mmCIF file of C-alpha atoms in Angstrom:
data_model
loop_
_atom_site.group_PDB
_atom_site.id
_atom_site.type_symbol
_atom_site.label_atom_id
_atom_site.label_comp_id
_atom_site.label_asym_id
_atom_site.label_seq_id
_atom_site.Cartn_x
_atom_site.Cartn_y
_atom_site.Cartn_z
ATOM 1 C CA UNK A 184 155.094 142.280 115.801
ATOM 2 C CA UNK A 185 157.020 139.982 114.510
ATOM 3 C CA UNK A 186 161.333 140.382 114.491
ATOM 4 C CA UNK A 187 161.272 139.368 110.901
ATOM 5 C CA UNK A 188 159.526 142.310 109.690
ATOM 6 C CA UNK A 189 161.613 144.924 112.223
ATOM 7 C CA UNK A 190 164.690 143.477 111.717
ATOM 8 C CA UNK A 191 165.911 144.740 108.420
ATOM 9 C CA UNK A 192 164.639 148.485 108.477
ATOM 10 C CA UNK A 193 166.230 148.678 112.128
ATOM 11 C CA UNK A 194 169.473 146.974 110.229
ATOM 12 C CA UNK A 195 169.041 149.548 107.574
ATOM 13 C CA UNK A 196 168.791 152.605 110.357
ATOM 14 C CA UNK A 197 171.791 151.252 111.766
ATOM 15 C CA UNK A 198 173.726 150.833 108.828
ATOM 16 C CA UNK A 199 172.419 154.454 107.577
ATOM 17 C CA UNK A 200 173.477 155.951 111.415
ATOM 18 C CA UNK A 201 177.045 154.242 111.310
ATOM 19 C CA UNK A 202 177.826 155.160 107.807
ATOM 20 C CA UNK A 203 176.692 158.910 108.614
ATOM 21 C CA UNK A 204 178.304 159.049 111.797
ATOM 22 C CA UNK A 205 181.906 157.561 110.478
ATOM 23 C CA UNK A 206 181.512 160.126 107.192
ATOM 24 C CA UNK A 207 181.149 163.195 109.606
ATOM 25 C CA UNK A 208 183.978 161.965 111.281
ATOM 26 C CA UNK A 209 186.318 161.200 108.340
ATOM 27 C CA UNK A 210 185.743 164.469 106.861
ATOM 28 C CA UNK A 211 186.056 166.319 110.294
ATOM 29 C CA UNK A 212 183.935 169.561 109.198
ATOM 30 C CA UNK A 213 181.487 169.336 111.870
ATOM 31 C CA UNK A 214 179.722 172.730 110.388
ATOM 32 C CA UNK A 215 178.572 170.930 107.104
ATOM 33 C CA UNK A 216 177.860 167.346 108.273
ATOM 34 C CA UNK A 217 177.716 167.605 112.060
ATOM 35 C CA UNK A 218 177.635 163.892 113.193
ATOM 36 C CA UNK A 219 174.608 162.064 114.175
ATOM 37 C CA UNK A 220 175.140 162.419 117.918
ATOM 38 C CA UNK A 221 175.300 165.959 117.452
ATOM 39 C CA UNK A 222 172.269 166.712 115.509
ATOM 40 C CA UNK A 223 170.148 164.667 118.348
ATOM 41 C CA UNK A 224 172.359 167.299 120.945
ATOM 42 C CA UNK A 225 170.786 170.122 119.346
ATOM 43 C CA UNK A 226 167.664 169.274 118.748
ATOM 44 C CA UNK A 227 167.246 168.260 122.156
ATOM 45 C CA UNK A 228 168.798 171.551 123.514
ATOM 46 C CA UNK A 229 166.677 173.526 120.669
ATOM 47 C CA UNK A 230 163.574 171.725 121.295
ATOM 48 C CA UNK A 231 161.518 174.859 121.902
ATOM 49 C CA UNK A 232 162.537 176.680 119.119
ATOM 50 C CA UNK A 233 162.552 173.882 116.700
ATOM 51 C CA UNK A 234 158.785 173.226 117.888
ATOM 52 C CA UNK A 235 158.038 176.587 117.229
ATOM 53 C CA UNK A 236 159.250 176.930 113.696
ATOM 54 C CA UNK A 237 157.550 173.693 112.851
ATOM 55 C CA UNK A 238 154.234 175.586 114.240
ATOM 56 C CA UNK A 239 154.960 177.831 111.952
ATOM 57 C CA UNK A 240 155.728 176.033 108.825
ATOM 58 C CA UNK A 241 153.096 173.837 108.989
ATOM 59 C CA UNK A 242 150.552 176.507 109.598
ATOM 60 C CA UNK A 243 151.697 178.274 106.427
ATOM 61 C CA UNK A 244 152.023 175.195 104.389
ATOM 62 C CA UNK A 245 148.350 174.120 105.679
ATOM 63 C CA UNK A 246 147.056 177.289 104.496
ATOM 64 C CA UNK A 247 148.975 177.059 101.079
ATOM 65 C CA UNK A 248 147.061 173.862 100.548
ATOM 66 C CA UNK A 249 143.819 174.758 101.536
ATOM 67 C CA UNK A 250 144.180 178.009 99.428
ATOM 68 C CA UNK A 251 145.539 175.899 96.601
ATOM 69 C CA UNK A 252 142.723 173.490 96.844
ATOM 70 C CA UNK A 253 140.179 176.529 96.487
ATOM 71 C CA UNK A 254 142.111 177.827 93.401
ATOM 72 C CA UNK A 255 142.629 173.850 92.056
ATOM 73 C CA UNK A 256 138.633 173.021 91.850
ATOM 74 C CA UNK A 257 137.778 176.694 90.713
ATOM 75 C CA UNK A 258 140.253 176.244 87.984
ATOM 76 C CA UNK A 259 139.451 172.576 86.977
ATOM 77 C CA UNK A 260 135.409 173.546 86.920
ATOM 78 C CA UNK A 261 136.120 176.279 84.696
ATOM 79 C CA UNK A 262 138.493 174.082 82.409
ATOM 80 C CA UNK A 263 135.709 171.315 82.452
ATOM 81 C CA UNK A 264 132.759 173.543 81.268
ATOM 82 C CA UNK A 265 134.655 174.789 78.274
ATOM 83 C CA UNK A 266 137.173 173.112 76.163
ATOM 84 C CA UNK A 267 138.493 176.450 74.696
ATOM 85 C CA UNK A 268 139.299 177.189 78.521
ATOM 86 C CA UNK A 269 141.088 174.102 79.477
ATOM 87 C CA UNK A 270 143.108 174.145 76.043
ATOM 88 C CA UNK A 271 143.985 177.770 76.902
ATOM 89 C CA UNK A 272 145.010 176.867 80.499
ATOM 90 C CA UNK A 273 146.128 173.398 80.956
ATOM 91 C CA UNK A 274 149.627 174.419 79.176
ATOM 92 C CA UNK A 275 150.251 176.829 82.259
ATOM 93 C CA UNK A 276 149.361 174.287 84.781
ATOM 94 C CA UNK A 277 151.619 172.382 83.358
ATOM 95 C CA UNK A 278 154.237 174.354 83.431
ATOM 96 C CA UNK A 279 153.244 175.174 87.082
ATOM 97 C CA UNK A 280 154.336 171.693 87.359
ATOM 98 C CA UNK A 281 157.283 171.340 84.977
ATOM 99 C CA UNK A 282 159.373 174.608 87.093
ATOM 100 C CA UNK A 283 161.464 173.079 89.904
ATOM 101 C CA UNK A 284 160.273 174.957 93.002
ATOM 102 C CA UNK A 285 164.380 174.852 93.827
ATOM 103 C CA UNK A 286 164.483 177.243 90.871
ATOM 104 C CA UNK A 287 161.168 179.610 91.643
ATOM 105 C CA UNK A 288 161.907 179.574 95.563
ATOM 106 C CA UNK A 289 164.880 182.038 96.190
ATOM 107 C CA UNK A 290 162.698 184.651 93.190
ATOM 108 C CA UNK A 291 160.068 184.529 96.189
ATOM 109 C CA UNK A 292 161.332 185.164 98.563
ATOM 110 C CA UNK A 293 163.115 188.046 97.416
ATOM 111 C CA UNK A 294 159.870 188.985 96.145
ATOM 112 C CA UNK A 295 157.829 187.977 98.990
ATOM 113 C CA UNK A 296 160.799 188.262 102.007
ATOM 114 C CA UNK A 297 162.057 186.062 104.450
ATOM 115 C CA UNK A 298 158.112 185.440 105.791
ATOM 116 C CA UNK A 299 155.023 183.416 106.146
ATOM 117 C CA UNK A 300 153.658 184.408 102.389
ATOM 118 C CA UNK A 301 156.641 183.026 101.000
ATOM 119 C CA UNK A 302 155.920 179.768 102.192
ATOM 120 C CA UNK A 303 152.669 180.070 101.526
ATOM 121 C CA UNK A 304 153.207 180.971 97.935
ATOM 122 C CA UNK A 305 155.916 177.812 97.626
ATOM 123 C CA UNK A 306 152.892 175.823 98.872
ATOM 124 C CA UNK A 307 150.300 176.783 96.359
ATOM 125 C CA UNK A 308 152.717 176.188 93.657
ATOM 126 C CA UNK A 309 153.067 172.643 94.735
ATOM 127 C CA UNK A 310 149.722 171.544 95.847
ATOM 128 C CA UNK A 311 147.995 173.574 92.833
ATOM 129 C CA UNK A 312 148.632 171.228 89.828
ATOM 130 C CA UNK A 313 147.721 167.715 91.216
ATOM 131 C CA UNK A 314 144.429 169.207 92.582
ATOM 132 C CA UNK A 315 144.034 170.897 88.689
ATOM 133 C CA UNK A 316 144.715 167.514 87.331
ATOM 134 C CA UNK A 317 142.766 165.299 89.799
ATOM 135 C CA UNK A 318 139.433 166.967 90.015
ATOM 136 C CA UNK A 319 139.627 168.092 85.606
ATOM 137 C CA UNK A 320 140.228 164.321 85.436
ATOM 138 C CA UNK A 321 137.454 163.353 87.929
ATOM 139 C CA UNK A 322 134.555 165.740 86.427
ATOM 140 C CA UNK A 323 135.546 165.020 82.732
ATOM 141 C CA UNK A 324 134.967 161.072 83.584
ATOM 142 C CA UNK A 325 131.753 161.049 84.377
ATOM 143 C CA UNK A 326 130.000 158.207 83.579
ATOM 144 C CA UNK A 327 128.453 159.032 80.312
ATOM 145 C CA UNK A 328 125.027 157.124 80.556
ATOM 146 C CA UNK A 329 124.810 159.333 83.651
ATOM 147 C CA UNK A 330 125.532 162.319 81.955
ATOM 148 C CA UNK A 331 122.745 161.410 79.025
ATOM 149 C CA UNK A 332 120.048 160.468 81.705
ATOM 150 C CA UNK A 333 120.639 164.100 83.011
ATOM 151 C CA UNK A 334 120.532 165.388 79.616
ATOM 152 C CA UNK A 335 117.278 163.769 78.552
ATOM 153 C CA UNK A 336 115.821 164.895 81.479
ATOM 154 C CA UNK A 337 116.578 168.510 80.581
ATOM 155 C CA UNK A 338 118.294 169.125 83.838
ATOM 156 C CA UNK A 339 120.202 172.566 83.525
ATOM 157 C CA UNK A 340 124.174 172.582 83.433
ATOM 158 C CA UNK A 341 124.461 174.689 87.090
ATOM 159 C CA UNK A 342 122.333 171.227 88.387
ATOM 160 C CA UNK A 343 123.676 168.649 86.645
ATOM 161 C CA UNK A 344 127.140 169.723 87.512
ATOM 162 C CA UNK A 345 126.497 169.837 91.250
ATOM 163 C CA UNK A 346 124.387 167.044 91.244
ATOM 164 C CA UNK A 347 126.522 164.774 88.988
ATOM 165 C CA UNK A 348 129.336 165.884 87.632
ATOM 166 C CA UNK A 349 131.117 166.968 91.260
ATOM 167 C CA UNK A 350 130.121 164.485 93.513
ATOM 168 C CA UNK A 351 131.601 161.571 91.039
ATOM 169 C CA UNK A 352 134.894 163.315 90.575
ATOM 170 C CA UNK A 353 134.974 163.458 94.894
ATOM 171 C CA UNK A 354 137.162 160.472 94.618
ATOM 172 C CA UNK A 355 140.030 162.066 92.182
ATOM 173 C CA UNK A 356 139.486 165.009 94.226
ATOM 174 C CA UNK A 357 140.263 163.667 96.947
ATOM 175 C CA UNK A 358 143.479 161.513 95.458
#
């Protein structure tokens, strides 16, 4: 690679590191900004149990997205067959959206407790509305000389929708 293109992130790093490190040593509470020596101490000395949370985590989160991506299509086929659905739904997807999870996360987990569902849960909330958004966007923009040819050949909804409508909104989906 070339230096010029390494050379100014590594610069920032270093500037970013220094800056960090002299803060956490102006301020001298090493309990709320622990300097950057110190954080590489720990997680070095930690490493097993950092590894396993981060199994964790990412186990939970994966399975928040995946259930969020089941929920997301359902949702957005139902929306896209009937407009009286998606005008009676897409206001609380939005608002799905529009609550800070900061806000929403300490409710669950009181709710939920200091465990793998709450994490889950956090997941679906944020995963749910782009995957709403995308694939509503994606089967609604069908081409519409598609959508005509299907029509004039008297193909049934349940057909034309799996045939047509879903496989050209696999893109958004998949945005």
């Amino acid at each position: 690679m070339e230096i010029k293109k390494i050379l100014p992130p590594a610069i920032i790093l270093l500037l970013f590191l220094g800056s960090w490190h002299i803060g956490a040593l102006i301020y001298n509470m090493a309990f709320i900004l622990p300097t950057p020596v110190v954080v590489a101490q720990t997680f070095v000395a930690d490493f097993d149990i950092i590894m396993t949370g981060l199994g964790l985590t990412f186990e939970a989160a994966f399975t928040g997205y995946i259930i969020a991506v089941v929920m997301g299509i359902a949702v957005a086929t139902v929306m896209s067959l009937s407009n009286i659905l998606e005008k009676s739904l897409y206001p609380y997807a939005i608002l799905l959206q529009t609550v800070p999870v900061v806000a929403v996360a300490p409710l669950i987990v009181l709710w939920f407790g200091f465990e793998m569902k709450s994490i889950i849960i956090i997941s679906i909330i944020i995963s749910l509305f782009p995957i709403i958004n995308n694939t509503l966007l994606g089967l609604k923009s069908t081409p519409k000389t598609l959508v005509e040819l299907f029509d004039y050949h008297k193909t049934n909804k349940f057909i034309s929708f799996f045939k047509l409508r879903f496989p050209s909104a696999i893109p958004n989906i998949i945005a």
